[in-house]
Coordinates of C-alpha atoms in Angstrom, one line a residue:
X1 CA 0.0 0.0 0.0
X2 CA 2.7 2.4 1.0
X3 CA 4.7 1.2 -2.6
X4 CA 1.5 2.0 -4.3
X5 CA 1.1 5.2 -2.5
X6 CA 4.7 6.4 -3.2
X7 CA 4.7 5.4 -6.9
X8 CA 1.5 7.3 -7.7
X9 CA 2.8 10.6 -6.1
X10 CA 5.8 10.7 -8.0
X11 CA 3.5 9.8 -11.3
X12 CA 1.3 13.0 -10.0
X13 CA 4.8 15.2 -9.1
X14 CA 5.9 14.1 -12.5
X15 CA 2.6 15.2 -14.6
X16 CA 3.2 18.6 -12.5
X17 CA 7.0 18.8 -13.4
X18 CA 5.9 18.6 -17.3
X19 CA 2.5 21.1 -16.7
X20 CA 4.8 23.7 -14.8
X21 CA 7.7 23.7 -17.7
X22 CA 4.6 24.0 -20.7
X23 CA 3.2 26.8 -18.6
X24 CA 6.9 28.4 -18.3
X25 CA 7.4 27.7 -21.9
X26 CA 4.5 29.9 -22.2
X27 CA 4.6 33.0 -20.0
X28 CA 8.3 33.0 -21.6
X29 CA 7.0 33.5 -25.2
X30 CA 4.2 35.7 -24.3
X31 CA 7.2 37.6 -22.5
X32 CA 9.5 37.8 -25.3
X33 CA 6.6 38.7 -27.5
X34 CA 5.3 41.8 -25.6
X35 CA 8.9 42.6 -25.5
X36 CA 9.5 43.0 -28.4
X37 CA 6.8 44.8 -29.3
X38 CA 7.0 47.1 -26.1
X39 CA 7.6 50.4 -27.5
X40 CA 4.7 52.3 -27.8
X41 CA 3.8 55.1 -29.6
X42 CA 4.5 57.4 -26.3
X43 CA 7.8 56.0 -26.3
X44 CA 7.0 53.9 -23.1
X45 CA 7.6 50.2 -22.5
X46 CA 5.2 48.0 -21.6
X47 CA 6.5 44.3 -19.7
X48 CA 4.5 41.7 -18.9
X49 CA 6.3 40.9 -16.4
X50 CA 8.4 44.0 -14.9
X51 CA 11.4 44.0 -12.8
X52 CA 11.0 45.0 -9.3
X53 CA 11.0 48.8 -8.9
X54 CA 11.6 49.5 -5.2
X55 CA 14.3 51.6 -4.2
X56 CA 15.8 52.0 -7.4
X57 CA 15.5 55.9 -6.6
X58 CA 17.9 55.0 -3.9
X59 CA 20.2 53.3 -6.0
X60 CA 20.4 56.5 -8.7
X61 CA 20.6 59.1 -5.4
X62 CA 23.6 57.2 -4.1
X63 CA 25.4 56.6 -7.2
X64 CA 24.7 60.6 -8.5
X65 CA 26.0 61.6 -4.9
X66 CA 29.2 59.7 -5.2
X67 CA 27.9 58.1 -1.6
X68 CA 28.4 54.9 -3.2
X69 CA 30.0 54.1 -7.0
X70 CA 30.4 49.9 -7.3
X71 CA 27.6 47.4 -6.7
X72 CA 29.2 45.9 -3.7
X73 CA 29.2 49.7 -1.8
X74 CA 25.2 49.9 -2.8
X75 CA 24.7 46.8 -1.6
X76 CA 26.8 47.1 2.0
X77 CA 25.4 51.0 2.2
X78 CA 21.7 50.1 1.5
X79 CA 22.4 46.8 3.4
X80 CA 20.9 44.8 0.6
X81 CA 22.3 41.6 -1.4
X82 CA 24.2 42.4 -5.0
X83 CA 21.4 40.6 -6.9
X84 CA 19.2 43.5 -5.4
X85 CA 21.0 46.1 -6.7
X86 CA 22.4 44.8 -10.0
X87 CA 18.8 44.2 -11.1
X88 CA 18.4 48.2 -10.2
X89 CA 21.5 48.8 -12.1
X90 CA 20.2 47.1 -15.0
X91 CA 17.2 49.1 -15.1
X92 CA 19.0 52.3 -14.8
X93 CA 22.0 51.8 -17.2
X94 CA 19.3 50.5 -20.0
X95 CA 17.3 54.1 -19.6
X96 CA 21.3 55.5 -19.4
X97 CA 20.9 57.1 -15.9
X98 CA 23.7 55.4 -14.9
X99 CA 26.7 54.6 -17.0
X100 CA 30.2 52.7 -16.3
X101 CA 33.2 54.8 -15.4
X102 CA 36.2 52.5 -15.5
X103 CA 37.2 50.3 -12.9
X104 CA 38.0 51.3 -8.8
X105 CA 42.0 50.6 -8.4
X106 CA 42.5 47.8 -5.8
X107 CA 45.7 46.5 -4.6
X108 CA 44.4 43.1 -4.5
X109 CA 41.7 41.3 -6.0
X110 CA 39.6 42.2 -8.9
X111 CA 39.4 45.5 -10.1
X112 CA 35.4 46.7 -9.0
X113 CA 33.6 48.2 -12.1
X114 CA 32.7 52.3 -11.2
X115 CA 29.2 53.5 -12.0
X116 CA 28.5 57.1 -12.3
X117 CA 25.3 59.4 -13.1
X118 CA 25.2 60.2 -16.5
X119 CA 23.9 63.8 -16.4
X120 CA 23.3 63.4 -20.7
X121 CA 20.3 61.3 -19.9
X122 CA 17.7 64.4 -20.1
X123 CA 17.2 67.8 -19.7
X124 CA 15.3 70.9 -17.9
X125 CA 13.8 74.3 -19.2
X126 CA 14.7 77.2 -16.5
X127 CA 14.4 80.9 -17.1
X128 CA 15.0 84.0 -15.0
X129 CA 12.1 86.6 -16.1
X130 CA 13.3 90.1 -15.0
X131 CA 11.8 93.3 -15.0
X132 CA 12.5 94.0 -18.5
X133 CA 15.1 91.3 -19.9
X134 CA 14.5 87.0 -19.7
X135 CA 17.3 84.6 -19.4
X136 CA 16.2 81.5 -20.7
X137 CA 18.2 78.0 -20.6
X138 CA 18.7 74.3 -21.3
X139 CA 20.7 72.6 -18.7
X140 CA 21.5 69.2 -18.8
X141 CA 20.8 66.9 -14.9
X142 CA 23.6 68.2 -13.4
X143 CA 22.7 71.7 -13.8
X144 CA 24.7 72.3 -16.5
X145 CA 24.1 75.0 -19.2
X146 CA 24.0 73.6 -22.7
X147 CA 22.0 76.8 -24.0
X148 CA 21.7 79.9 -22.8
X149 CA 20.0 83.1 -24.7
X150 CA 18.5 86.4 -23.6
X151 CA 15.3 88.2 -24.7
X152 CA 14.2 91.3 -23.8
X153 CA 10.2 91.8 -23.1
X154 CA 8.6 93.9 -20.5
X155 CA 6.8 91.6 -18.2
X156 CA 4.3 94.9 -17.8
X157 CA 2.8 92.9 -21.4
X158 CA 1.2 90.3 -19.2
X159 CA 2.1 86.2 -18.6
X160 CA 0.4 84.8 -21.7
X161 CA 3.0 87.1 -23.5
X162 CA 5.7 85.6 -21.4
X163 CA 5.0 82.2 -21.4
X164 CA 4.8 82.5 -25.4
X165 CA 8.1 83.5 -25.5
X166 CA 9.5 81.2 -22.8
X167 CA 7.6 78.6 -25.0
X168 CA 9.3 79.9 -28.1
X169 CA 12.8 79.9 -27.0
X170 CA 13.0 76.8 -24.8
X171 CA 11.7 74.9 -28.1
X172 CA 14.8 76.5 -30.0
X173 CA 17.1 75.7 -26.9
X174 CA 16.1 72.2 -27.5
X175 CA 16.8 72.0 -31.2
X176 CA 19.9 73.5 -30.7
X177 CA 20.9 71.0 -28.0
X178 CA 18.8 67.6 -30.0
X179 CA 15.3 67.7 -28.8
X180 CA 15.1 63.4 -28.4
X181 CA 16.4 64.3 -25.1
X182 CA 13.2 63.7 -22.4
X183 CA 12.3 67.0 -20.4
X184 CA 12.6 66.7 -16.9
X185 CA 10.8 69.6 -15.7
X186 CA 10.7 73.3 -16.4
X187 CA 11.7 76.2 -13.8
X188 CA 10.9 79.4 -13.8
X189 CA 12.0 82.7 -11.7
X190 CA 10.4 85.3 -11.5
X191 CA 10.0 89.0 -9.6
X192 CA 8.1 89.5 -7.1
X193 CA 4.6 90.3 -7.0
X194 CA 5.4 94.2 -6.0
X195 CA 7.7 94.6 -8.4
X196 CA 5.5 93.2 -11.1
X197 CA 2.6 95.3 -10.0
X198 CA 4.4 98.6 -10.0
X199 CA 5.5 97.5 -13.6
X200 CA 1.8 97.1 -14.3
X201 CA 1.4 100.8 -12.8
X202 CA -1.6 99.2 -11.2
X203 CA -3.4 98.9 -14.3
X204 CA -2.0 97.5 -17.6
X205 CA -2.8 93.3 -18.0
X206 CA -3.4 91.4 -15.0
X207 CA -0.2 89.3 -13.9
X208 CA -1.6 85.6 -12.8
X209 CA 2.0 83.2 -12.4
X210 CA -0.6 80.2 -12.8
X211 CA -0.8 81.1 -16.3
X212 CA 2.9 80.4 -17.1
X213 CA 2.4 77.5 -15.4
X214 CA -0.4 75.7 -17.1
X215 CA 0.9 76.4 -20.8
X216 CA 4.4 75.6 -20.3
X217 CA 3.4 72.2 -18.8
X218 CA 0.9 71.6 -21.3
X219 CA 3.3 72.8 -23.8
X220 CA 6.3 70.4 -22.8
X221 CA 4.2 67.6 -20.5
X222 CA 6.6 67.4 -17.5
X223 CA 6.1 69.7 -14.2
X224 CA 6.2 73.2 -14.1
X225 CA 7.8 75.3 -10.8
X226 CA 7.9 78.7 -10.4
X227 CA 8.7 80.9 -7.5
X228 CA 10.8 84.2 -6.6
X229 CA 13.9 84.8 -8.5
X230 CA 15.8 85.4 -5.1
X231 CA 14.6 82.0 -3.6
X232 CA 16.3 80.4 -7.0
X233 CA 19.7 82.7 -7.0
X234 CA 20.0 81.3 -3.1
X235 CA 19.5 77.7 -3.8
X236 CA 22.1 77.9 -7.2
X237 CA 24.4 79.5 -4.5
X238 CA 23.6 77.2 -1.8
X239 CA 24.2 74.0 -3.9
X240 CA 27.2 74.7 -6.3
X241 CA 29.6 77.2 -4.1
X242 CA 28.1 76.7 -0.1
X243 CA 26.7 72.9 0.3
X244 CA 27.8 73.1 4.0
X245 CA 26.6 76.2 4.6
X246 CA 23.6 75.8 7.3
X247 CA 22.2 79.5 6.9
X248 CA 22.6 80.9 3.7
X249 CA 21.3 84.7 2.8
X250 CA 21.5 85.3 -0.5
X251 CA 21.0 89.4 -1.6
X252 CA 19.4 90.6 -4.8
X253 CA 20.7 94.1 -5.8
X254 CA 19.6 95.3 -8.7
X255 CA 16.8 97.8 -9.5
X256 CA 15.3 96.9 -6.6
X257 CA 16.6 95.1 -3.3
X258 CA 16.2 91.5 -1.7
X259 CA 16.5 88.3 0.0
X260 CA 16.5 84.7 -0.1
X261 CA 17.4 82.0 2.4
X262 CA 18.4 78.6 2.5
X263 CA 18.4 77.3 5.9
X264 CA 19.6 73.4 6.6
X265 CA 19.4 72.9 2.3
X266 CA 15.5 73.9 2.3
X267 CA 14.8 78.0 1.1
X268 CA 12.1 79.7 3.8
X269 CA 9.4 81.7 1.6
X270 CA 7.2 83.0 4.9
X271 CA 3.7 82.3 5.5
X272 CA 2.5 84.0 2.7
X273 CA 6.3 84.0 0.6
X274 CA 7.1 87.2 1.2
X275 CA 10.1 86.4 3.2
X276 CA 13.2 88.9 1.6
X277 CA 11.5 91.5 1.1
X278 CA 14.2 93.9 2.9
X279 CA 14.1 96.5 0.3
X280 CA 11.3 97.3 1.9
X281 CA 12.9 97.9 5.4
X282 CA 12.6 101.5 6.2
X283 CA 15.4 103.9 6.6
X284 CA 15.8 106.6 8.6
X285 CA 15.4 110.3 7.0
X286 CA 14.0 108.5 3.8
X287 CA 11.1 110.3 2.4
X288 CA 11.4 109.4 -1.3
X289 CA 8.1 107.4 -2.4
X290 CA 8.1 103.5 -3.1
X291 CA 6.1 101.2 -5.4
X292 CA 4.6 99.5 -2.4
X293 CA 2.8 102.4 -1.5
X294 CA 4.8 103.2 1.6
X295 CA 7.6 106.0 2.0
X296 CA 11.1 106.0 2.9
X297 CA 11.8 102.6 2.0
X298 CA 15.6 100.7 1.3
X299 CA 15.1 100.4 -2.5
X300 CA 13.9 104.4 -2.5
X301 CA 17.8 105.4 -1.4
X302 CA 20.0 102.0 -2.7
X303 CA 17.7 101.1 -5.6
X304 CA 19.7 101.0 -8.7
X305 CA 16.9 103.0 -10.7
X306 CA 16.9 105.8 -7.8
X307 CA 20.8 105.6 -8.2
X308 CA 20.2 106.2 -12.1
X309 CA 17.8 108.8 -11.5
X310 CA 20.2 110.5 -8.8
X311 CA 23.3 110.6 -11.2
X312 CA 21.3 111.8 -14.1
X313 CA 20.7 114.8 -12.1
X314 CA 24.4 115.6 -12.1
X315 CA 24.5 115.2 -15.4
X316 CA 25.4 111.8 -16.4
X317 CA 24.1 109.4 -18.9
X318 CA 22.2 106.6 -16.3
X319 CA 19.1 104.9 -16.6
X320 CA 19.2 102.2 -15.3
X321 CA 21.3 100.1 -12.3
X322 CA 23.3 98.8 -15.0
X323 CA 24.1 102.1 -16.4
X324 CA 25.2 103.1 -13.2
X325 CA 27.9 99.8 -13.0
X326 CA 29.1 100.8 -16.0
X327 CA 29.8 105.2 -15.0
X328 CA 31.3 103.2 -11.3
X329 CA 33.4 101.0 -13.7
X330 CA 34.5 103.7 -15.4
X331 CA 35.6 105.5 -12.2
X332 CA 33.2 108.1 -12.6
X333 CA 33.3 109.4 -9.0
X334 CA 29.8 110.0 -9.0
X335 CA 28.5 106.9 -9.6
X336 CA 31.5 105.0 -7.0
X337 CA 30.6 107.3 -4.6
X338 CA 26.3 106.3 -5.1
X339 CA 27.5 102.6 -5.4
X340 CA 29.6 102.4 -2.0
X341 CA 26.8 104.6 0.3
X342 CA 24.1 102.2 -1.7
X343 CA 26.2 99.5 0.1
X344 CA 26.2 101.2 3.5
X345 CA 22.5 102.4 3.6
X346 CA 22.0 97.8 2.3
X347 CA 24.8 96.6 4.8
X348 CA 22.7 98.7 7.8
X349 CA 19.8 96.5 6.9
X350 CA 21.6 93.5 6.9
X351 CA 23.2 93.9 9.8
X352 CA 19.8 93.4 11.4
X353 CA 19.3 90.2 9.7
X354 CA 22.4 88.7 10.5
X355 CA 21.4 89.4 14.6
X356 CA 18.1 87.6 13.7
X357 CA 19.2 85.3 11.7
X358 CA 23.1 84.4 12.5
X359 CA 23.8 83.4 8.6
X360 CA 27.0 82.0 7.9
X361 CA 27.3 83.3 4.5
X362 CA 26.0 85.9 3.0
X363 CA 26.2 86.2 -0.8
X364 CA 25.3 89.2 -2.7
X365 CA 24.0 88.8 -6.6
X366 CA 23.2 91.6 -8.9
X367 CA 24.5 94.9 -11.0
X368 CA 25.4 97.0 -8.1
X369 CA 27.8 94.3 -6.8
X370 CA 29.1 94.3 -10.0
X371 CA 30.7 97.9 -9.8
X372 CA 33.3 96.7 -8.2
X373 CA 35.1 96.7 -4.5
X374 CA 33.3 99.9 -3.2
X375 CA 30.0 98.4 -2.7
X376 CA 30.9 95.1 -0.6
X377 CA 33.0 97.9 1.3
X378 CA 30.0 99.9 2.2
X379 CA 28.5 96.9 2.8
X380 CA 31.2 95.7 5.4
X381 CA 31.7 98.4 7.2
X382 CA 28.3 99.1 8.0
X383 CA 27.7 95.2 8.9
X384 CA 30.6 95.7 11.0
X385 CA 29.2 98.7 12.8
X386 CA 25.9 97.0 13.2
X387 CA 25.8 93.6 13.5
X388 CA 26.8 91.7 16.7
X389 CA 30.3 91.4 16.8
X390 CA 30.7 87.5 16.9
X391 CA 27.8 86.7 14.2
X392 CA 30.2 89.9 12.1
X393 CA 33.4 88.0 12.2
X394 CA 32.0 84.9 11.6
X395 CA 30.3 85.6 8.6
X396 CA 31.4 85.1 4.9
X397 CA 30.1 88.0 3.0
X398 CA 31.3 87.6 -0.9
X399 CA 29.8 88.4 -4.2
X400 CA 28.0 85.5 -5.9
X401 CA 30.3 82.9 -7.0
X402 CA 28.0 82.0 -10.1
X403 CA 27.3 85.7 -12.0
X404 CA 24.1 85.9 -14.0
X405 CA 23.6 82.0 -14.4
X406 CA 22.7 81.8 -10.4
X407 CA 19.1 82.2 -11.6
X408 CA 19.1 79.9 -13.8
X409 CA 20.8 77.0 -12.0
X410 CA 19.0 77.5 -9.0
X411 CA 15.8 77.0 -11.3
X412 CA 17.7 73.8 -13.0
X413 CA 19.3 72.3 -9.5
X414 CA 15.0 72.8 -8.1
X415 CA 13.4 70.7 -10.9
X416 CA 16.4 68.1 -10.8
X417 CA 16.1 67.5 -6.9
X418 CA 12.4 66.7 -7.6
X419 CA 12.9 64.9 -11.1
X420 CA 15.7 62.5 -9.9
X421 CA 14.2 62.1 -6.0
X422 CA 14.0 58.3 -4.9
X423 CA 10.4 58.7 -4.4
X424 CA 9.7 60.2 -8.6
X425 CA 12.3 57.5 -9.7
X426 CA 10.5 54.6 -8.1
X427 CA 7.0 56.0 -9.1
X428 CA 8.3 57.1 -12.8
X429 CA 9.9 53.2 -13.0
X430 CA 6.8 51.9 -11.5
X431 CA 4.9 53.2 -14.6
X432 CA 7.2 52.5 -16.8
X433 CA 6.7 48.7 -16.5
X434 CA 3.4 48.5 -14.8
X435 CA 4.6 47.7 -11.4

């Protein structure tokens, strides 16, 4: 009985065996066949049955941080076996995120295979809209600019006008730089809202951000940010020149006066994201009137366009804060003279900041700064006078180590850190192939 027993099992383990290896046989060739006829016409594959997705946004983070470059540090860092993360690594390399970068030297043993982010594998739109001129820019996912170009359009001509052009020239970026390239996301800079209503002389065509927004997203299908071109100047700053900075205060001094911060990596916008607006701070003596309605204002007495309007008066050719760079690079006494008490009457309300805030860097971005020395030592020696005298001498104050592309990488770096995020990666790979 127990013979009889046995001997049909096996006959029922062997009829298994055979169904098992015709279903295999199957699944394989359905496989193979949806494979090979996986692209679709949105470019997408689509697996019947797809590779495990999770933490492969972990993988790419590491590897594009230089935390960990060879499969065996992934594996030891995420504490995961090598079969976890070479089947992440395969799925990266074959959309070219990551790429191979030689081989790690080794005294003994086999040489490890290096992997590295391959910042080719797409690209971003950013743009820095200013009062009266737009930067505009393809940068490549480490932030680098491939295509730059400048346009100059009043913003007092309303968003659908801007987002036209920003439509117009990002699509000519990308032909210049091969459009196959996927767009990871769009960035955008922008005044803020006083400045663009003063523009508007409170009439004109109603300024709505949201508008940008929706046509360039609809116009390029990825995500759309926008937010103050200060908040974008601090975090280029912040991630290219200052990484280990902890409290960053980045200045904007131009035709008009501000802030942004980065505090810990993340930017502080306020409750309602008017944080920065210092050029607003009032000054004593100030009468002059200011576009927010108030009097006596910063940007009334240090604004470049009151610094125009000031040395016009005496007879020079200035209308605007770049005009007045240019008469201080010229060492026109006038205009050096305007430039370094501009830096005084900004460094006084600095000084303030820096006892609130105890930054250690401050970096200052715009035409004024530009001039040359005087205005960084108007700026000094009234943050000296001022400011707390240990938050003073611990403080880096230098002129932005980026120039005019600060805008425009901050915009870039923004969209990246959200595109390439472990949490977008995993979700982006999870659609990918249906996971």
């Amino acid at each position: 009985m127990t013979g009889t027993t046995l001997f049909m099992s096996m006959s029922n383990v062997k009829t298994a065996t055979i169904a098992v290896n015709r279903l295999y046989g199957d699944i394989e060739s359905t496989y193979s066949a949806c494979v090979n006829r996986s692209v679709t016409s949105a470019g997408r594959l689509t697996l019947a049955a797809p590779p495990r997705v999770a933490r492969t946004g972990e993988v790419l983070d590491l590897v594009r941080r230089g935390v960990a470059t060879t499969t065996t540090e992934l594996a030891t860092t995420m504490g995961v076996a090598r079969s976890t993360v070479t089947e992440r690594l395969d799925l990266l390399m074959r959309h070219d995120l990551v790429v191979a970068d030689g081989e790690t030297s080794s005294g003994r043993g086999r040489p490890a295979s290096r992997l590295a982010f391959n910042g080719g594998a797409g690209v971003t739109l950013a743009a820095q809209v200013g009062m009266s001129g737009t930067l505009t820019a393809v940068t490549d996912l480490a932030g680098e600019v491939l295509w730059i170009d400048q346009v100059h359009l009043d913003v007092a001509e309303g968003p659908d006008a801007v987002s036209a052009m920003l439509a117009d020239r990002f699509t000519t970026g990308l032909d210049a730089v091969g459009g196959r390239r996927r767009v990871h996301g769009v960035g955008i800079g922008l005044p803020g809202d006083i400045e663009i209503a003063a523009r508007n002389g409170g009439g004109g065509v109603p300024w709505d951000g949201d508008a940008i927004t929706a046509r360039l997203a609809g116009r390029f299908d990825c995500p759309v940010f926008t937010d103050r071109d200060v908040n974008y100047l601090a975090v280029g700053e912040h991630r290219t020149s200052w990484p280990q900075s902890t409290t960053l205060l980045c200045l904007k001094v131009g035709t008009v006066v501000a802030a942004g911060l980065v505090i810990n990596g993340e930017v502080v916008r306020g409750a309602g994201g008017l944080f920065g607006e210092i050029g607003h701070s009032k000054i004593a003596g100030a009468t002059g009137p200011c576009a927010c309605g108030s009097r006596g204002c910063l940007n009334t007495v240090a604004g470049g366009a009151v610094l125009a309007s000031a040395l016009r008066a005496k007879g020079h050719d200035a209308h605007t804060a770049r005009d007045v760079t240019a008469l201080a690079s010229r060492g026109v006494v006038d205009a050096l003279e305007a430039v370094r008490d501009a830096g005084v009457q900004i460094g006084e309300v600095v000084a303030s900041a820096i006892n609130l805030l105890n930054p250690d860097v401050v970096t200052v971005w715009g035409y004024l700064v530009d001039a040359g020395e005087q205005f960084l030592a108007g700026m000094h020696e009234a943050i000296y006078k001022n400011a707390l005298p240990t938050s003073a001498r611990a403080l880096t104050l230098e002129q932005s180590r980026l120039g005019d592309d600060a805008g425009i990488r901050g915009a870039a770096l923004t969209v990246i850190e959200h595109a390439l995020s472990p949490e977008r990666i995993d979700a982006y790979f999870g659609e990918l192939t249906g996971a």
